[in-house]
Structure formats: C-alpha cells, structure tokens
C-alpha cells in the first residue's frame, strides 16, 4: 500500500508539473517570437535607412556615366542605357580639375594637421594647468561654439583683408588653425588623463613639452584621429569661406572649381557629377584608414564630462 501510495503521489506531481512546463515553453516561444519580430523590424528599418542614404550616391554615380541630355530624360533609369566616360575625360582635359584637387587636398591636410596639434596643445593647457582667468578662457571657448559661422563671416573677411591675405592660399587656412570645437574636444579628453603620469615624468626629468608629446598625445590618440577627420572634412568640403576670400580662378579649391562649371547659359551636370565622384575618393579612403580612431573618439567623448 505504501508503494502504491508513493506512485500515486508521483503521478500527481507529474500531472502538476507537466502543465507548468507546457506554459513555460509557451512563454519561452512567445518571448523568442517577440525577439525575432523586433529584430526583423530593426533590419527592415536599417535596410530602408541604407537605401535612402545611398540612393543619392548611386544616382550621382549613374549620372556621371550619362550625357547631360540623357540625365533628366523621361524613362532614364539608374543603369545608363549608353554609358560613356566622356564626362571624366572632359573633366581631366578641359578644366584644371587636377589642380583643384591637389589644392583642396593640400589645404585640407595642412589645416587639419596644424589645427589638431594646436587644439591639443591649448586643450592640454586648459585641462592640466591652473592659472588666473582659466575659467574665463574656457567660457569664451564654449561661447564661441554657440556662434554660427555665418555671423562672423564678414568680420573675419575684414580681418583677413586687412592683413592682405585675400586671394592667397593662406586665407583658406589661417582662420581655422585653432577652432573652438577642437579645443573643447581635446580639453575634455585630456582632463581624463591621470595626473600621476605627468608627475612621474617630471620626477624623471621630462620637460613640460615632452610630457605633452610623449605621454598625453599617445593616450588621447582616438580623440586626435576623430578631430583630424572632422577638420579634414570641414576644410575639404568647405565652400562658403573659400568663395568669400578667393576670386582668383587659378587658386580655386575643388568646391569652387566644380561650382565654376555652372554658367548662366548652360550647366554640364554630368561633368559636375563626375567631379563629385572623384572628389569623394579622398574622404572615403580617410574614413577607411581612420574609422577605428574616429569611432573610439566619438563614443569616448560622449561619456566624458
């Protein structure tokens, strides 16, 4: 009787546990189904965003292989019916595209390198040294971040003109050698560098500039990469400032040169599209080379106070 009663209790237990296990499986399947649905919606959203992002690029790339007459023709699809390289050939032979390209590349590289170094140097001074007026200077840097560039365009032009730099290559570079955003970004990163490292270096006899060059700069390398990419893109793609200070067609940057292809009578849109496709090559290469530093710099800066 004891054995029979024990078996009966076991059967009752199994009968109780099985429905609970079934409901648990149902909840598990429901949770997995919800997770799959959210993941599917995420993928669909990313796919739509990707298509919207690359659609203008694909249209421009397609148009660079079409003739201007076919570019806006009814029924003109994304794939050219009669592809041609004439736009690229004309761009390299009929206009000084190579000169515009080299000018933009040199100006963007020089201004980016110099601005990154000066911003890091000023940011280091604001972050690691205590002196009278430090808070006021940092407040002025923050205030400068809130002023749109269009507001200071005319005063800046008057200043550059008074120095006799209009229509000179230096006019492209000098106003952007130490931007407020770069100083703010570098200062925020350098604040997080431990002071113990600098103190140990001073005990070992390292100079203040040596501490900056040999200890601080290697630690903030992601921020340097991010700032360099940002400065390069700003200088390389800038149109407003070069158009303000430059009237000499022989010293045009790429943006000014491509804009000069537009005339009052006709505009060769296909040639302009070919020029924009070639102009995008340096920025794509730069992003591929420095994407790791760029992502690390932007994500780290987002959490630093």
PDB file of N, CA and C in Angstrom, residues 172-232:
ATOM      1  N   UNK A 172      42.768  80.509 -46.896  1.00  0.00           N
ATOM      2  CA  UNK A 172      41.984  79.295 -46.671  1.00  0.00           C
ATOM      3  C   UNK A 172      42.237  78.713 -45.284  1.00  0.00           C
ATOM      4  N   UNK A 173      43.474  78.877 -44.789  1.00  0.00           N
ATOM      5  CA  UNK A 173      43.925  78.096 -43.639  1.00  0.00           C
ATOM      6  C   UNK A 173      43.878  78.867 -42.328  1.00  0.00           C
ATOM      7  N   UNK A 174      44.343  80.121 -42.342  1.00  0.00           N
ATOM      8  CA  UNK A 174      44.596  80.852 -41.101  1.00  0.00           C
ATOM      9  C   UNK A 174      43.388  80.947 -40.168  1.00  0.00           C
ATOM     10  N   UNK A 175      42.169  81.225 -40.645  1.00  0.00           N
ATOM     11  CA  UNK A 175      41.050  81.366 -39.695  1.00  0.00           C
ATOM     12  C   UNK A 175      40.694  80.073 -38.964  1.00  0.00           C
ATOM     13  N   UNK A 176      41.208  78.936 -39.417  1.00  0.00           N
ATOM     14  CA  UNK A 176      40.784  77.653 -38.830  1.00  0.00           C
ATOM     15  C   UNK A 176      41.949  76.896 -38.205  1.00  0.00           C
ATOM     16  N   UNK A 177      42.966  77.621 -37.778  1.00  0.00           N
ATOM     17  CA  UNK A 177      44.129  76.949 -37.206  1.00  0.00           C
ATOM     18  C   UNK A 177      43.905  76.493 -35.768  1.00  0.00           C
ATOM     19  N   UNK A 178      42.916  77.040 -35.101  1.00  0.00           N
ATOM     20  CA  UNK A 178      42.638  76.613 -33.719  1.00  0.00           C
ATOM     21  C   UNK A 178      41.151  76.784 -33.427  1.00  0.00           C
ATOM     22  N   UNK A 179      40.299  75.945 -33.999  1.00  0.00           N
ATOM     23  CA  UNK A 179      38.852  76.114 -33.816  1.00  0.00           C
ATOM     24  C   UNK A 179      38.414  75.805 -32.391  1.00  0.00           C
ATOM     25  N   UNK A 180      37.353  76.465 -31.961  1.00  0.00           N
ATOM     26  CA  UNK A 180      36.863  76.293 -30.588  1.00  0.00           C
ATOM     27  C   UNK A 180      36.390  74.873 -30.321  1.00  0.00           C
ATOM     28  N   UNK A 181      35.774  74.255 -31.301  1.00  0.00           N
ATOM     29  CA  UNK A 181      35.300  72.882 -31.097  1.00  0.00           C
ATOM     30  C   UNK A 181      36.469  71.942 -30.828  1.00  0.00           C
ATOM     31  N   UNK A 182      37.562  72.118 -31.559  1.00  0.00           N
ATOM     32  CA  UNK A 182      38.722  71.260 -31.349  1.00  0.00           C
ATOM     33  C   UNK A 182      39.324  71.462 -29.973  1.00  0.00           C
ATOM     34  N   UNK A 183      39.409  72.715 -29.510  1.00  0.00           N
ATOM     35  CA  UNK A 183      39.937  72.985 -28.165  1.00  0.00           C
ATOM     36  C   UNK A 183      39.055  72.331 -27.107  1.00  0.00           C
ATOM     37  N   UNK A 184      37.750  72.475 -27.270  1.00  0.00           N
ATOM     38  CA  UNK A 184      36.817  71.880 -26.308  1.00  0.00           C
ATOM     39  C   UNK A 184      36.951  70.351 -26.295  1.00  0.00           C
ATOM     40  N   UNK A 185      37.018  69.742 -27.471  1.00  0.00           N
ATOM     41  CA  UNK A 185      37.117  68.288 -27.553  1.00  0.00           C
ATOM     42  C   UNK A 185      38.410  67.789 -26.911  1.00  0.00           C
ATOM     43  N   UNK A 186      39.529  68.430 -27.225  1.00  0.00           N
ATOM     44  CA  UNK A 186      40.807  67.996 -26.665  1.00  0.00           C
ATOM     45  C   UNK A 186      40.849  68.196 -25.153  1.00  0.00           C
ATOM     46  N   UNK A 187      40.331  69.320 -24.691  1.00  0.00           N
ATOM     47  CA  UNK A 187      40.327  69.581 -23.249  1.00  0.00           C
ATOM     48  C   UNK A 187      39.538  68.517 -22.507  1.00  0.00           C
ATOM     49  N   UNK A 188      38.402  68.120 -23.050  1.00  0.00           N
ATOM     50  CA  UNK A 188      37.569  67.117 -22.391  1.00  0.00           C
ATOM     51  C   UNK A 188      38.271  65.765 -22.319  1.00  0.00           C
ATOM     52  N   UNK A 189      39.038  65.420 -23.326  1.00  0.00           N
ATOM     53  CA  UNK A 189      39.766  64.154 -23.297  1.00  0.00           C
ATOM     54  C   UNK A 189      40.961  64.224 -22.362  1.00  0.00           C
ATOM     55  N   UNK A 190      41.692  65.341 -22.402  1.00  0.00           N
ATOM     56  CA  UNK A 190      42.918  65.430 -21.617  1.00  0.00           C
ATOM     57  C   UNK A 190      42.621  65.519 -20.127  1.00  0.00           C
ATOM     58  N   UNK A 191      41.458  66.027 -19.740  1.00  0.00           N
ATOM     59  CA  UNK A 191      41.078  66.055 -18.328  1.00  0.00           C
ATOM     60  C   UNK A 191      41.101  64.649 -17.733  1.00  0.00           C
ATOM     61  N   UNK A 192      40.772  63.655 -18.528  1.00  0.00           N
ATOM     62  CA  UNK A 192      40.740  62.280 -18.036  1.00  0.00           C
ATOM     63  C   UNK A 192      42.089  61.616 -17.943  1.00  0.00           C
ATOM     64  N   UNK A 193      43.150  62.247 -18.411  1.00  0.00           N
ATOM     65  CA  UNK A 193      44.494  61.659 -18.305  1.00  0.00           C
ATOM     66  C   UNK A 193      44.974  61.784 -16.862  1.00  0.00           C
ATOM     67  N   UNK A 194      45.367  60.702 -16.215  1.00  0.00           N
ATOM     68  CA  UNK A 194      45.782  60.766 -14.794  1.00  0.00           C
ATOM     69  C   UNK A 194      46.962  61.712 -14.586  1.00  0.00           C
ATOM     70  N   UNK A 195      46.867  62.542 -13.536  1.00  0.00           N
ATOM     71  CA  UNK A 195      47.957  63.461 -13.219  1.00  0.00           C
ATOM     72  C   UNK A 195      49.205  62.726 -12.735  1.00  0.00           C
ATOM     73  N   UNK A 196      49.017  61.507 -12.221  1.00  0.00           N
ATOM     74  CA  UNK A 196      50.168  60.755 -11.712  1.00  0.00           C
ATOM     75  C   UNK A 196      51.193  60.485 -12.811  1.00  0.00           C
ATOM     76  N   UNK A 197      50.722  60.316 -14.028  1.00  0.00           N
ATOM     77  CA  UNK A 197      51.650  60.059 -15.129  1.00  0.00           C
ATOM     78  C   UNK A 197      52.537  61.284 -15.380  1.00  0.00           C
ATOM     79  N   UNK A 198      51.936  62.458 -15.343  1.00  0.00           N
ATOM     80  CA  UNK A 198      52.718  63.683 -15.547  1.00  0.00           C
ATOM     81  C   UNK A 198      53.692  63.899 -14.401  1.00  0.00           C
ATOM     82  N   UNK A 199      53.241  63.632 -13.163  1.00  0.00           N
ATOM     83  CA  UNK A 199      54.125  63.813 -12.014  1.00  0.00           C
ATOM     84  C   UNK A 199      55.308  62.854 -12.086  1.00  0.00           C
ATOM     85  N   UNK A 200      55.056  61.623 -12.465  1.00  0.00           N
ATOM     86  CA  UNK A 200      56.157  60.649 -12.580  1.00  0.00           C
ATOM     87  C   UNK A 200      57.143  61.087 -13.658  1.00  0.00           C
ATOM     88  N   UNK A 201      56.614  61.635 -14.769  1.00  0.00           N
ATOM     89  CA  UNK A 201      57.507  62.095 -15.833  1.00  0.00           C
ATOM     90  C   UNK A 201      58.343  63.284 -15.380  1.00  0.00           C
ATOM     91  N   UNK A 202      57.747  64.189 -14.601  1.00  0.00           N
ATOM     92  CA  UNK A 202      58.518  65.336 -14.094  1.00  0.00           C
ATOM     93  C   UNK A 202      59.626  64.870 -13.162  1.00  0.00           C
ATOM     94  N   UNK A 203      59.351  63.887 -12.346  1.00  0.00           N
ATOM     95  CA  UNK A 203      60.387  63.354 -11.447  1.00  0.00           C
ATOM     96  C   UNK A 203      61.540  62.762 -12.253  1.00  0.00           C
ATOM     97  N   UNK A 204      61.193  62.163 -13.414  1.00  0.00           N
ATOM     98  CA  UNK A 204      62.240  61.584 -14.273  1.00  0.00           C
ATOM     99  C   UNK A 204      62.946  62.636 -15.112  1.00  0.00           C
ATOM    100  N   UNK A 205      62.555  63.901 -14.976  1.00  0.00           N
ATOM    101  CA  UNK A 205      63.255  64.966 -15.686  1.00  0.00           C
ATOM    102  C   UNK A 205      62.716  65.299 -17.056  1.00  0.00           C
ATOM    103  N   UNK A 206      61.512  64.814 -17.373  1.00  0.00           N
ATOM    104  CA  UNK A 206      60.918  65.114 -18.683  1.00  0.00           C
ATOM    105  C   UNK A 206      60.377  66.548 -18.664  1.00  0.00           C
ATOM    106  N   UNK A 207      60.607  67.280 -19.733  1.00  0.00           N
ATOM    107  CA  UNK A 207      60.136  68.662 -19.817  1.00  0.00           C
ATOM    108  C   UNK A 207      58.622  68.692 -19.987  1.00  0.00           C
ATOM    109  N   UNK A 208      58.029  69.872 -19.808  1.00  0.00           N
ATOM    110  CA  UNK A 208      56.578  70.006 -19.933  1.00  0.00           C
ATOM    111  C   UNK A 208      56.130  69.700 -21.361  1.00  0.00           C
ATOM    112  N   UNK A 209      56.886  70.174 -22.338  1.00  0.00           N
ATOM    113  CA  UNK A 209      56.527  69.863 -23.722  1.00  0.00           C
ATOM    114  C   UNK A 209      56.729  68.379 -24.021  1.00  0.00           C
ATOM    115  N   UNK A 210      57.748  67.798 -23.378  1.00  0.00           N
ATOM    116  CA  UNK A 210      57.954  66.354 -23.558  1.00  0.00           C
ATOM    117  C   UNK A 210      56.824  65.545 -22.958  1.00  0.00           C
ATOM    118  N   UNK A 211      56.285  65.996 -21.824  1.00  0.00           N
ATOM    119  CA  UNK A 211      55.118  65.307 -21.241  1.00  0.00           C
ATOM    120  C   UNK A 211      53.941  65.358 -22.204  1.00  0.00           C
ATOM    121  N   UNK A 212      53.756  66.515 -22.815  1.00  0.00           N
ATOM    122  CA  UNK A 212      52.644  66.654 -23.768  1.00  0.00           C
ATOM    123  C   UNK A 212      52.832  65.738 -24.978  1.00  0.00           C
ATOM    124  N   UNK A 213      54.057  65.722 -25.507  1.00  0.00           N
ATOM    125  CA  UNK A 213      54.297  64.962 -26.727  1.00  0.00           C
ATOM    126  C   UNK A 213      54.381  63.451 -26.481  1.00  0.00           C
ATOM    127  N   UNK A 214      55.027  63.042 -25.385  1.00  0.00           N
ATOM    128  CA  UNK A 214      55.340  61.624 -25.187  1.00  0.00           C
ATOM    129  C   UNK A 214      54.345  60.891 -24.305  1.00  0.00           C
ATOM    130  N   UNK A 215      53.535  61.632 -23.548  1.00  0.00           N
ATOM    131  CA  UNK A 215      52.592  60.954 -22.646  1.00  0.00           C
ATOM    132  C   UNK A 215      51.139  61.282 -23.000  1.00  0.00           C
ATOM    133  N   UNK A 216      50.847  62.568 -23.140  1.00  0.00           N
ATOM    134  CA  UNK A 216      49.444  62.957 -23.335  1.00  0.00           C
ATOM    135  C   UNK A 216      48.950  62.585 -24.737  1.00  0.00           C
ATOM    136  N   UNK A 217      49.714  62.958 -25.752  1.00  0.00           N
ATOM    137  CA  UNK A 217      49.252  62.705 -27.123  1.00  0.00           C
ATOM    138  C   UNK A 217      49.006  61.218 -27.409  1.00  0.00           C
ATOM    139  N   UNK A 218      49.896  60.300 -27.021  1.00  0.00           N
ATOM    140  CA  UNK A 218      49.588  58.884 -27.283  1.00  0.00           C
ATOM    141  C   UNK A 218      48.329  58.399 -26.585  1.00  0.00           C
ATOM    142  N   UNK A 219      48.034  58.946 -25.388  1.00  0.00           N
ATOM    143  CA  UNK A 219      46.853  58.480 -24.658  1.00  0.00           C
ATOM    144  C   UNK A 219      45.565  58.941 -25.335  1.00  0.00           C
ATOM    145  N   UNK A 220      45.573  60.144 -25.881  1.00  0.00           N
ATOM    146  CA  UNK A 220      44.338  60.689 -26.497  1.00  0.00           C
ATOM    147  C   UNK A 220      44.322  60.463 -28.017  1.00  0.00           C
ATOM    148  N   UNK A 221      45.007  59.434 -28.457  1.00  0.00           N
ATOM    149  CA  UNK A 221      45.082  59.175 -29.903  1.00  0.00           C
ATOM    150  C   UNK A 221      43.710  59.029 -30.571  1.00  0.00           C
ATOM    151  N   UNK A 222      42.716  58.344 -29.957  1.00  0.00           N
ATOM    152  CA  UNK A 222      41.392  58.289 -30.613  1.00  0.00           C
ATOM    153  C   UNK A 222      40.779  59.670 -30.821  1.00  0.00           C
ATOM    154  N   UNK A 223      40.945  60.551 -29.831  1.00  0.00           N
ATOM    155  CA  UNK A 223      40.398  61.909 -29.987  1.00  0.00           C
ATOM    156  C   UNK A 223      41.132  62.665 -31.079  1.00  0.00           C
ATOM    157  N   UNK A 224      42.433  62.458 -31.176  1.00  0.00           N
ATOM    158  CA  UNK A 224      43.202  63.113 -32.237  1.00  0.00           C
ATOM    159  C   UNK A 224      42.734  62.644 -33.609  1.00  0.00           C
ATOM    160  N   UNK A 225      42.511  61.335 -33.731  1.00  0.00           N
ATOM    161  CA  UNK A 225      42.025  60.808 -35.011  1.00  0.00           C
ATOM    162  C   UNK A 225      40.661  61.374 -35.377  1.00  0.00           C
ATOM    163  N   UNK A 226      39.762  61.444 -34.382  1.00  0.00           N
ATOM    164  CA  UNK A 226      38.421  61.974 -34.647  1.00  0.00           C
ATOM    165  C   UNK A 226      38.485  63.443 -35.044  1.00  0.00           C
ATOM    166  N   UNK A 227      39.299  64.217 -34.339  1.00  0.00           N
ATOM    167  CA  UNK A 227      39.397  65.650 -34.659  1.00  0.00           C
ATOM    168  C   UNK A 227      40.046  65.867 -36.028  1.00  0.00           C
ATOM    169  N   UNK A 228      41.047  65.062 -36.343  1.00  0.00           N
ATOM    170  CA  UNK A 228      41.698  65.205 -37.649  1.00  0.00           C
ATOM    171  C   UNK A 228      40.703  64.929 -38.780  1.00  0.00           C
ATOM    172  N   UNK A 229      39.922  63.870 -38.642  1.00  0.00           N
ATOM    173  CA  UNK A 229      38.933  63.552 -39.684  1.00  0.00           C
ATOM    174  C   UNK A 229      37.912  64.678 -39.799  1.00  0.00           C
ATOM    175  N   UNK A 230      37.445  65.173 -38.657  1.00  0.00           N
ATOM    176  CA  UNK A 230      36.449  66.252 -38.677  1.00  0.00           C
ATOM    177  C   UNK A 230      37.014  67.508 -39.332  1.00  0.00           C
ATOM    178  N   UNK A 231      38.262  67.872 -38.980  1.00  0.00           N
ATOM    179  CA  UNK A 231      38.873  69.062 -39.557  1.00  0.00           C
ATOM    180  C   UNK A 231      39.112  68.890 -41.055  1.00  0.00           C
ATOM    181  N   UNK A 232      39.541  67.696 -41.438  1.00  0.00           N
ATOM    182  CA  UNK A 232      39.808  67.443 -42.857  1.00  0.00           C
ATOM    183  C   UNK A 232      38.533  67.581 -43.679  1.00  0.00           C
TER     184      UNK A 232
END
